[in-house]
PDB file of C-alpha atoms in Angstrom:
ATOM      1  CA  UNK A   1       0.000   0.000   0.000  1.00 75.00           C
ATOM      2  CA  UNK A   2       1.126   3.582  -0.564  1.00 84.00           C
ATOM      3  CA  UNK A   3       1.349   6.071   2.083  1.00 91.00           C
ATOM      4  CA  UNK A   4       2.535   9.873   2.140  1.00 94.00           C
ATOM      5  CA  UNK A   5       3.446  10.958   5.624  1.00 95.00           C
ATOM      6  CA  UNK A   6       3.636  14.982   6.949  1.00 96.00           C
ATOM      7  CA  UNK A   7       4.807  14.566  10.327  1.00 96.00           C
ATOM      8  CA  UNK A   8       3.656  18.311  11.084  1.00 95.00           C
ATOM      9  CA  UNK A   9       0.040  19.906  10.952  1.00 93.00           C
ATOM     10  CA  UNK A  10       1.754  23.602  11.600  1.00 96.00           C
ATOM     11  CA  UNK A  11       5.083  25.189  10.996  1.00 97.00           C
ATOM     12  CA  UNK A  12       5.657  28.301  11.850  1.00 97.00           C
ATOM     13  CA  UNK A  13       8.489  30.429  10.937  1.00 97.00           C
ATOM     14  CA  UNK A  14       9.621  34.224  10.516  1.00 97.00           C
ATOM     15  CA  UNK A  15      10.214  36.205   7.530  1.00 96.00           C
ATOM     16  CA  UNK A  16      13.226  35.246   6.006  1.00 97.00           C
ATOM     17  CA  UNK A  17      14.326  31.782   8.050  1.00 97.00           C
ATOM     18  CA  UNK A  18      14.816  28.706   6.175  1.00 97.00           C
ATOM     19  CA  UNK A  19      11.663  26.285   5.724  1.00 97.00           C
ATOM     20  CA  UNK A  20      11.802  22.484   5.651  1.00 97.00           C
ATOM     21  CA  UNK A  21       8.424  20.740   5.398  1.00 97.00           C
ATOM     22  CA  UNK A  22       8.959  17.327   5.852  1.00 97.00           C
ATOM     23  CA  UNK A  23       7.425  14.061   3.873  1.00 97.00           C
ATOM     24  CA  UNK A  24       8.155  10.483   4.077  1.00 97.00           C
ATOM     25  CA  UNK A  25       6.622   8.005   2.034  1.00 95.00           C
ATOM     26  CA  UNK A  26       6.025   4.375   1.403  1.00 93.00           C
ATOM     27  CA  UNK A  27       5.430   2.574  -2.084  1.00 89.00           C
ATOM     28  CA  UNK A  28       6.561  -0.492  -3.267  1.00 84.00           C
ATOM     29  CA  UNK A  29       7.584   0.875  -6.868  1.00 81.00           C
ATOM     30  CA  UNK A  30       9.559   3.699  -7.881  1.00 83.00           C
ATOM     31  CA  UNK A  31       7.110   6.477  -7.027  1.00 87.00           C
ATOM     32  CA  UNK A  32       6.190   9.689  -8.729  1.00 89.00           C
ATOM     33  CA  UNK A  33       6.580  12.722  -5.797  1.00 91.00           C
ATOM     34  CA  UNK A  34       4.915  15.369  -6.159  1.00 92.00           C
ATOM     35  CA  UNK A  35       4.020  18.999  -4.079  1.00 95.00           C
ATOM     36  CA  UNK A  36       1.008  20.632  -4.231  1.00 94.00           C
ATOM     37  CA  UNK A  37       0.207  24.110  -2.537  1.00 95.00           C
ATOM     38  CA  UNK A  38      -3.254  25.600  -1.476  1.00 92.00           C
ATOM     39  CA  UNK A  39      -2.858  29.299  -0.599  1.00 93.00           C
ATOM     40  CA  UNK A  40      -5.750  31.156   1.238  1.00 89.00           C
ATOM     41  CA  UNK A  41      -9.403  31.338  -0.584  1.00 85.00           C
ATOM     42  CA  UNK A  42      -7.235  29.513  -4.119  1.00 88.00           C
ATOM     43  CA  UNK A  43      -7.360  26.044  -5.021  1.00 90.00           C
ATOM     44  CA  UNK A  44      -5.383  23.385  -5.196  1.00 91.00           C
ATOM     45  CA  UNK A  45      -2.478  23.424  -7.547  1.00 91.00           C
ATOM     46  CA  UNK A  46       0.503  21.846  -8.439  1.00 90.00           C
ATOM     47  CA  UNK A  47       3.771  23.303  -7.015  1.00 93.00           C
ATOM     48  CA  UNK A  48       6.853  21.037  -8.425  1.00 90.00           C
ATOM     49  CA  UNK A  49       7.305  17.599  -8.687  1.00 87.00           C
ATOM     50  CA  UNK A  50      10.588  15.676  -8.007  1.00 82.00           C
ATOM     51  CA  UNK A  51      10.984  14.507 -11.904  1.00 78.00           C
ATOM     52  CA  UNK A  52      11.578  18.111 -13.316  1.00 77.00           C
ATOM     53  CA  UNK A  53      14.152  19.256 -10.970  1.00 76.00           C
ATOM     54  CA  UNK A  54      13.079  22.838 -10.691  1.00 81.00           C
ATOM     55  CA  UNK A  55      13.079  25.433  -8.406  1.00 84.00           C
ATOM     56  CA  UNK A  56       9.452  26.883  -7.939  1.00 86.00           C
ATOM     57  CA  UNK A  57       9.148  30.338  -6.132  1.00 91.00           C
ATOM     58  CA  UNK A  58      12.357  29.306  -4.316  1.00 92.00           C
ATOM     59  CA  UNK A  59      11.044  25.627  -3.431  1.00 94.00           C
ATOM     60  CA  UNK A  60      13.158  22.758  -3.876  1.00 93.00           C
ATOM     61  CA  UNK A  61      12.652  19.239  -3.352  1.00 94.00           C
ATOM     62  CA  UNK A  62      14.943  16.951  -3.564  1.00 88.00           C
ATOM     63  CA  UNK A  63      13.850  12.973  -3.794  1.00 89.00           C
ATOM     64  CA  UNK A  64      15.670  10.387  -1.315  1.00 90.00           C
ATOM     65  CA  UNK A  65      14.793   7.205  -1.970  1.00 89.00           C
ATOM     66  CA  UNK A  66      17.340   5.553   1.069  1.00 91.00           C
ATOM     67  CA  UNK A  67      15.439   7.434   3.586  1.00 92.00           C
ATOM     68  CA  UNK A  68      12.588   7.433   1.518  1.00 93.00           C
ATOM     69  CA  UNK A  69      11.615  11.135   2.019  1.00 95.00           C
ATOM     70  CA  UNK A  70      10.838  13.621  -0.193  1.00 95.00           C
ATOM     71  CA  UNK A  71      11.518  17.780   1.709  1.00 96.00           C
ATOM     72  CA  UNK A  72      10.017  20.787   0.507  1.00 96.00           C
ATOM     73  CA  UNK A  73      12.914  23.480   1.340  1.00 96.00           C
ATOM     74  CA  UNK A  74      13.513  26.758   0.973  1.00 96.00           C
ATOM     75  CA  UNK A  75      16.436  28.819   2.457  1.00 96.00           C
ATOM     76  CA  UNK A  76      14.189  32.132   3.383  1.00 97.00           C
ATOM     77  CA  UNK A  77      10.612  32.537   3.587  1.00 97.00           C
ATOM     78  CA  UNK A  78       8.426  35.096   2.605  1.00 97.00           C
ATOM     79  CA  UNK A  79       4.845  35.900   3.885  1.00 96.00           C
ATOM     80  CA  UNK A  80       3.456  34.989   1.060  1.00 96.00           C
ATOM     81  CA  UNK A  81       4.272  31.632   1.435  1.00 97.00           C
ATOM     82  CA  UNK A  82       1.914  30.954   3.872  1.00 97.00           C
ATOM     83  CA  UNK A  83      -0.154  28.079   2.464  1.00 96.00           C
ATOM     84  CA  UNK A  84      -0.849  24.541   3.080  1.00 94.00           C
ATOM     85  CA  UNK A  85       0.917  22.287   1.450  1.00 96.00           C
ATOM     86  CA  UNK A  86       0.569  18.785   0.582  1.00 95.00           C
ATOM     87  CA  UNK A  87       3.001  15.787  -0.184  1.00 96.00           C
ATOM     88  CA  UNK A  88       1.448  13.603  -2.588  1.00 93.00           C
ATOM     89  CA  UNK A  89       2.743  10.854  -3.977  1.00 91.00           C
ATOM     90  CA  UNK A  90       2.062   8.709  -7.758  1.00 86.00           C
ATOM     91  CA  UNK A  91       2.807   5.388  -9.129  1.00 78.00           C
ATOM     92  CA  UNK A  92       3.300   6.829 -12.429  1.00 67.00           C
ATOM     93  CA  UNK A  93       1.496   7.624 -15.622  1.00 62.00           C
ATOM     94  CA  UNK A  94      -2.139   7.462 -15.238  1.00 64.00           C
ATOM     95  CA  UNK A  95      -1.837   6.039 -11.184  1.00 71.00           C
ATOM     96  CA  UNK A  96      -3.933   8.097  -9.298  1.00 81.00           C
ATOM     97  CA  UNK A  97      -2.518   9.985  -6.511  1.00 87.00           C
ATOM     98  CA  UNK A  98      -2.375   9.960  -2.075  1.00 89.00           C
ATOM     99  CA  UNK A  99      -1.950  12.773  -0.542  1.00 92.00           C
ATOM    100  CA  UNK A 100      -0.855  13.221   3.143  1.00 94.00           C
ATOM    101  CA  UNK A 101      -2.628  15.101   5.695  1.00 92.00           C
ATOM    102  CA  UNK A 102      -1.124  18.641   4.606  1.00 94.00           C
ATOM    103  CA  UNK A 103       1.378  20.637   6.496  1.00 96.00           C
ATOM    104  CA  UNK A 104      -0.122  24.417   7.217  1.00 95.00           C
ATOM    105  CA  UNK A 105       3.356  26.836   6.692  1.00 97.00           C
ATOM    106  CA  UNK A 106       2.823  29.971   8.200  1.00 97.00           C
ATOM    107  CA  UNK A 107       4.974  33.056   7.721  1.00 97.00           C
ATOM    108  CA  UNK A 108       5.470  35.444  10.273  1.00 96.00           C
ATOM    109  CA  UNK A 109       7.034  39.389   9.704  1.00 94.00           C
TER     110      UNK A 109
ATOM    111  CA  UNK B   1     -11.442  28.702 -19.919  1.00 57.00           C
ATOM    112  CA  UNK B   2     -12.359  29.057 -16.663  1.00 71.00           C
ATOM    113  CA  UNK B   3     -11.241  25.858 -14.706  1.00 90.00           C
ATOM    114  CA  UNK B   4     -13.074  22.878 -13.331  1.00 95.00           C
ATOM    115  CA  UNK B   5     -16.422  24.032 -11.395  1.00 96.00           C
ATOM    116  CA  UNK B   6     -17.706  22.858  -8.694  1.00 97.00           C
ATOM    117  CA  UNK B   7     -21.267  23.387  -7.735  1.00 96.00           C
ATOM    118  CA  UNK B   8     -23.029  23.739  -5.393  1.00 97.00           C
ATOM    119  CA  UNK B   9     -20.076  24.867  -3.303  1.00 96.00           C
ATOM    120  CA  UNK B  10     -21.746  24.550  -0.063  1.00 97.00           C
ATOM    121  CA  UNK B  11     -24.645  22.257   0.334  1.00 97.00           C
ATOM    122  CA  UNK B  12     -27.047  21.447   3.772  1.00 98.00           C
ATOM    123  CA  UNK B  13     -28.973  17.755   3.713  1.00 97.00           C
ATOM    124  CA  UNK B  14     -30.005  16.146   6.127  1.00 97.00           C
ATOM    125  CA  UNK B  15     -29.825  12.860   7.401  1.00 97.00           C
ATOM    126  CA  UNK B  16     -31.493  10.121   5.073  1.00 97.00           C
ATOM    127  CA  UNK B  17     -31.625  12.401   2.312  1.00 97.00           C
ATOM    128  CA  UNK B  18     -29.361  12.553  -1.099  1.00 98.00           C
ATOM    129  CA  UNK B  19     -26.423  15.064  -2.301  1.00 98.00           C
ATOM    130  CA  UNK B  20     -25.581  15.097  -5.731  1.00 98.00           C
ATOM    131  CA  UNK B  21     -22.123  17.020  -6.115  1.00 98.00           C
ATOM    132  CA  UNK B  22     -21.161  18.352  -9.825  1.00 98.00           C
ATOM    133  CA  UNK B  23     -18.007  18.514 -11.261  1.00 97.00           C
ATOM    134  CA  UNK B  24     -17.268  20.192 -14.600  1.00 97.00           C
ATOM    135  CA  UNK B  25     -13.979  19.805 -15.785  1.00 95.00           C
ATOM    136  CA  UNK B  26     -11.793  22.376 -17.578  1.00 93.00           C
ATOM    137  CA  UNK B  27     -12.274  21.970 -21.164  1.00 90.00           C
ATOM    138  CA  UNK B  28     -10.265  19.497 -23.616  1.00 88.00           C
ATOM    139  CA  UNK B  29     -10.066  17.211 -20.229  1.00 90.00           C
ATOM    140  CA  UNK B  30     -11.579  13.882 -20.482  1.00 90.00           C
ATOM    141  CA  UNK B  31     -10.459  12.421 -17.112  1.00 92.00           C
ATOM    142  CA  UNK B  32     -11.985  13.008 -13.508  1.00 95.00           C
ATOM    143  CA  UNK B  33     -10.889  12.440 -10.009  1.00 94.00           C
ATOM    144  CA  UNK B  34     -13.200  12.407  -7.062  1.00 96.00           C
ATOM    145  CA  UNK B  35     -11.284  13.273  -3.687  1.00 95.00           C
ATOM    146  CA  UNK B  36     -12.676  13.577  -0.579  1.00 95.00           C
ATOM    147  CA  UNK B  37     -11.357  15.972   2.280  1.00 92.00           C
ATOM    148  CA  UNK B  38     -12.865  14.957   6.185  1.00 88.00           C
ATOM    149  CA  UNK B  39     -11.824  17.655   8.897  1.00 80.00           C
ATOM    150  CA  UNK B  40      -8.358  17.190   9.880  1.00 76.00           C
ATOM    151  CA  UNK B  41      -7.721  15.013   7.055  1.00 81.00           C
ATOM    152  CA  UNK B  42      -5.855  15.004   3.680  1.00 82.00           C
ATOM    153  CA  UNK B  43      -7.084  14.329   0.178  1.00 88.00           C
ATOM    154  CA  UNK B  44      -8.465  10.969   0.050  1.00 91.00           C
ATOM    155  CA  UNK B  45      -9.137   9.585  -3.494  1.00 91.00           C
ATOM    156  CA  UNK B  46     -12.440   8.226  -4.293  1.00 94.00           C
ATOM    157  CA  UNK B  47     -12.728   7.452  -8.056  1.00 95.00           C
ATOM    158  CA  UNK B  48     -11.463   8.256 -11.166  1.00 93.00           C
ATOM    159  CA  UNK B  49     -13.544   8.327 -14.388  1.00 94.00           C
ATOM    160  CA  UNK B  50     -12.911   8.650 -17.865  1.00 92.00           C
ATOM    161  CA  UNK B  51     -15.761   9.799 -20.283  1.00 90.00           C
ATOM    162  CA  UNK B  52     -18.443   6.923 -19.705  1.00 89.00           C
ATOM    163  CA  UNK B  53     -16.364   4.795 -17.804  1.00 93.00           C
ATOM    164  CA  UNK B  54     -15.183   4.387 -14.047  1.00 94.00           C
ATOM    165  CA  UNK B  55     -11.424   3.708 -13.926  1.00 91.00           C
ATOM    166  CA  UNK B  56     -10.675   3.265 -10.527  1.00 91.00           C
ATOM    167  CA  UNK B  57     -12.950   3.333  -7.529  1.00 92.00           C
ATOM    168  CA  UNK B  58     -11.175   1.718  -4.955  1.00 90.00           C
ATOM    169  CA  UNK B  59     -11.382   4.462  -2.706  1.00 91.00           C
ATOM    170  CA  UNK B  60     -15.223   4.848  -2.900  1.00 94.00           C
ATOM    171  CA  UNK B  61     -17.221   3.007   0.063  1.00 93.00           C
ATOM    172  CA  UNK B  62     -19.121   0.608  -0.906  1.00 90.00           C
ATOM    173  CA  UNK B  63     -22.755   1.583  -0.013  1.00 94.00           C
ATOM    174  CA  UNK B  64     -24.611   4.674  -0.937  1.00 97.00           C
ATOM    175  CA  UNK B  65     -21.841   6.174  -3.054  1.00 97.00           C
ATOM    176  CA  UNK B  66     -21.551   6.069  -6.985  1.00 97.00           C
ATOM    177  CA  UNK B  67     -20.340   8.404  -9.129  1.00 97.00           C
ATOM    178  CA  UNK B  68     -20.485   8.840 -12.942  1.00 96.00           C
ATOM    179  CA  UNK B  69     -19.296  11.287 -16.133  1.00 96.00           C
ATOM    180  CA  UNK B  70     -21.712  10.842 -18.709  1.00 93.00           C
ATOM    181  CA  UNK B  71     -20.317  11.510 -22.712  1.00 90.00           C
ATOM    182  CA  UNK B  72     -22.746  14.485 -22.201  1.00 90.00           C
ATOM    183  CA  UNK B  73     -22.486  16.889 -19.042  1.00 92.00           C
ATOM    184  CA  UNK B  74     -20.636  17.200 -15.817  1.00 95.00           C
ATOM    185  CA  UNK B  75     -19.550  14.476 -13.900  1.00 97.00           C
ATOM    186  CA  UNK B  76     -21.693  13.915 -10.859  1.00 98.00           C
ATOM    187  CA  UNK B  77     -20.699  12.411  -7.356  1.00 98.00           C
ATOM    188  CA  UNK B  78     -23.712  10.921  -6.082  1.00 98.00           C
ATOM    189  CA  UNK B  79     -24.595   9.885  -2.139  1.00 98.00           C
ATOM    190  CA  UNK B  80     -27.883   8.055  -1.046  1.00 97.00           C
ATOM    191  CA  UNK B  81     -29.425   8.556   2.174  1.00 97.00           C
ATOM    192  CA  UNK B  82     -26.291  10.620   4.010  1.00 97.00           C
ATOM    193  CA  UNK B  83     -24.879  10.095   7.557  1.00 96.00           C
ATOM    194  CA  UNK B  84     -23.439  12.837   9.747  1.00 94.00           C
ATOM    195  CA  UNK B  85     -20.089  11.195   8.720  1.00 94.00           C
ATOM    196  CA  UNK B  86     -20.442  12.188   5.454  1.00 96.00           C
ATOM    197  CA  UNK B  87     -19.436  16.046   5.645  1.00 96.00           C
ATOM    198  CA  UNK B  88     -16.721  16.686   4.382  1.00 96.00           C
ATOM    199  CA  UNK B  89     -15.259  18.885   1.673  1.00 95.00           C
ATOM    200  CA  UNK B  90     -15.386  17.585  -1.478  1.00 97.00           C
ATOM    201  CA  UNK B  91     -13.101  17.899  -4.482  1.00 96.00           C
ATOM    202  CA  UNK B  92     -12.739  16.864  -8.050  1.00 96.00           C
ATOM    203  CA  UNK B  93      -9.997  17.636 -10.407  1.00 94.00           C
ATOM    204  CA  UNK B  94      -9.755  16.737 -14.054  1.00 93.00           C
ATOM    205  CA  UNK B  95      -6.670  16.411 -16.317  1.00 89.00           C
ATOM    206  CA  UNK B  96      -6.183  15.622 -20.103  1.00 85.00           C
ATOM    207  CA  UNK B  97      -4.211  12.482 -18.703  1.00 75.00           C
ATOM    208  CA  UNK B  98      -1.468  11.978 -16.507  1.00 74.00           C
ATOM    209  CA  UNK B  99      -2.838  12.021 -12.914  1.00 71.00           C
ATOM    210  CA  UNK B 100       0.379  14.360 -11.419  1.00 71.00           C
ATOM    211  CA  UNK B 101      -1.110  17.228 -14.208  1.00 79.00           C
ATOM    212  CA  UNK B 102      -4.691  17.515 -12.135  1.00 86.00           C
ATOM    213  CA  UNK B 103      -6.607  20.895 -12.141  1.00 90.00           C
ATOM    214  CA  UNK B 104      -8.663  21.042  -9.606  1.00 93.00           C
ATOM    215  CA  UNK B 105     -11.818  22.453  -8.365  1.00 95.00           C
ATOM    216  CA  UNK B 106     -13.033  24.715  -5.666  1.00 93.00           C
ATOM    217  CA  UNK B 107     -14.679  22.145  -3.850  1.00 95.00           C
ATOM    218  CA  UNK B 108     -17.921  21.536  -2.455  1.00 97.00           C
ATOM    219  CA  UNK B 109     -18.420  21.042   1.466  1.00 96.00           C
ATOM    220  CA  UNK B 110     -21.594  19.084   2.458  1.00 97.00           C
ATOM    221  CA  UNK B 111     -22.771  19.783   5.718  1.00 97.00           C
ATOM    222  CA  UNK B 112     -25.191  16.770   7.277  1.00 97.00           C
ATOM    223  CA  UNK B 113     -27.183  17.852   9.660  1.00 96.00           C
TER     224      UNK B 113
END
């Protein structure tokens, strides 16, 4: 079975610190990671996944499969950042996707 | 193109009585994902439906739920004779193909009273 894990509902931090939101997962196959974002009153969207490499509004992500864990990071935060985000994680192709429970990042002047 | 709708997005029932949830998806999309949100929660999939068909519904229960996306119209999330346990927020999202690519929907929360 295939489970996304987001060991914290709430992180708080202050303007400009660095921000790790944490995800572990589980999954038999080589999985499909994925970060989604929901900021306040918007729906939710896709903010990078772990095949493209990218950098999104400062986000990285980097995918380790030995600890199986899968960070959202991000060396300073800005209020606008404040969101929830969600881990989610894919078997591939057209394999639907699980979500964890959602970490709530909120930014602080 | 205005995204995938949702409507109603907020709906009362009561217990016993039925909530049909609609789910438009953003146009050129032919696949549909059901999710369902309880308080506290995260996403949980439901079912996933292609024009006509269901894909997947392994995460639907197995009474009073069904759910289908006719070749015609939106796709509808149906649920017969709702419990308290049944609000929740629900969401659909809807994607030419690969699941990752999802749009998805403002949601509708159902409120059982």
């Amino acid at each position: 079975a295939q489970r996304v894990t987001q060991p914290e509902k709430l992180l708080s931090v202050f303007k400009g610190a660095p921000v790790e939101l944490k995800c572990n997962y589980s999954y038999s196959g080589s999985p499909e990671l994925f970060w989604y974002v929901q900021y306040s009153r918007q729906r939710l969207q896709l903010l990078l996944r772990h095949i493209s490499r990218e950098s999104i509004k400062g986000f990285t992500a980097d995918l380790n499969k030995g600890e199986t864990s899968f960070h959202l990071k991000k060396p300073f935060a800005q209020e606008e950042d404040s969101a929830m985000y969600y881990c989610a994680l894919s078997g591939g192709g057209y394999s639907t996707l699980t979500f964890g429970k959602g970490t709530m990042l909120l930014v602080s002047p | 193109n205005a995204g995938v709708m949702q409507n109603p997005r907020h709906l009362v029932r009561r217990r016993g009585q039925e909530a049909r949830l609609r789910c438009s998806p953003m146009k050129g999309h032919s696949h549909v994902y059901w999710y369902r949100q309880l308080p506290e929660e995260g996403l949980k999939f439901m079912v996933y439906l292609q024009k006509e068909n269901i894909i997947d519904e392994s995460g639907m229960p197995k009474e009073r739920f069904s759910a289908e996306f006719p070749k015609e119209g939106p796709s509808i999330l149906r649920i017969q004779q709702v419990v308290r346990g049944d609000s929740a927020a629900y969401f659909c999202a809807s994607t030419e193909g690969r699941a990752y690519e999802q749009y998805f929907g403002p949601g509708t929360r159902l409120t059982v009273t």
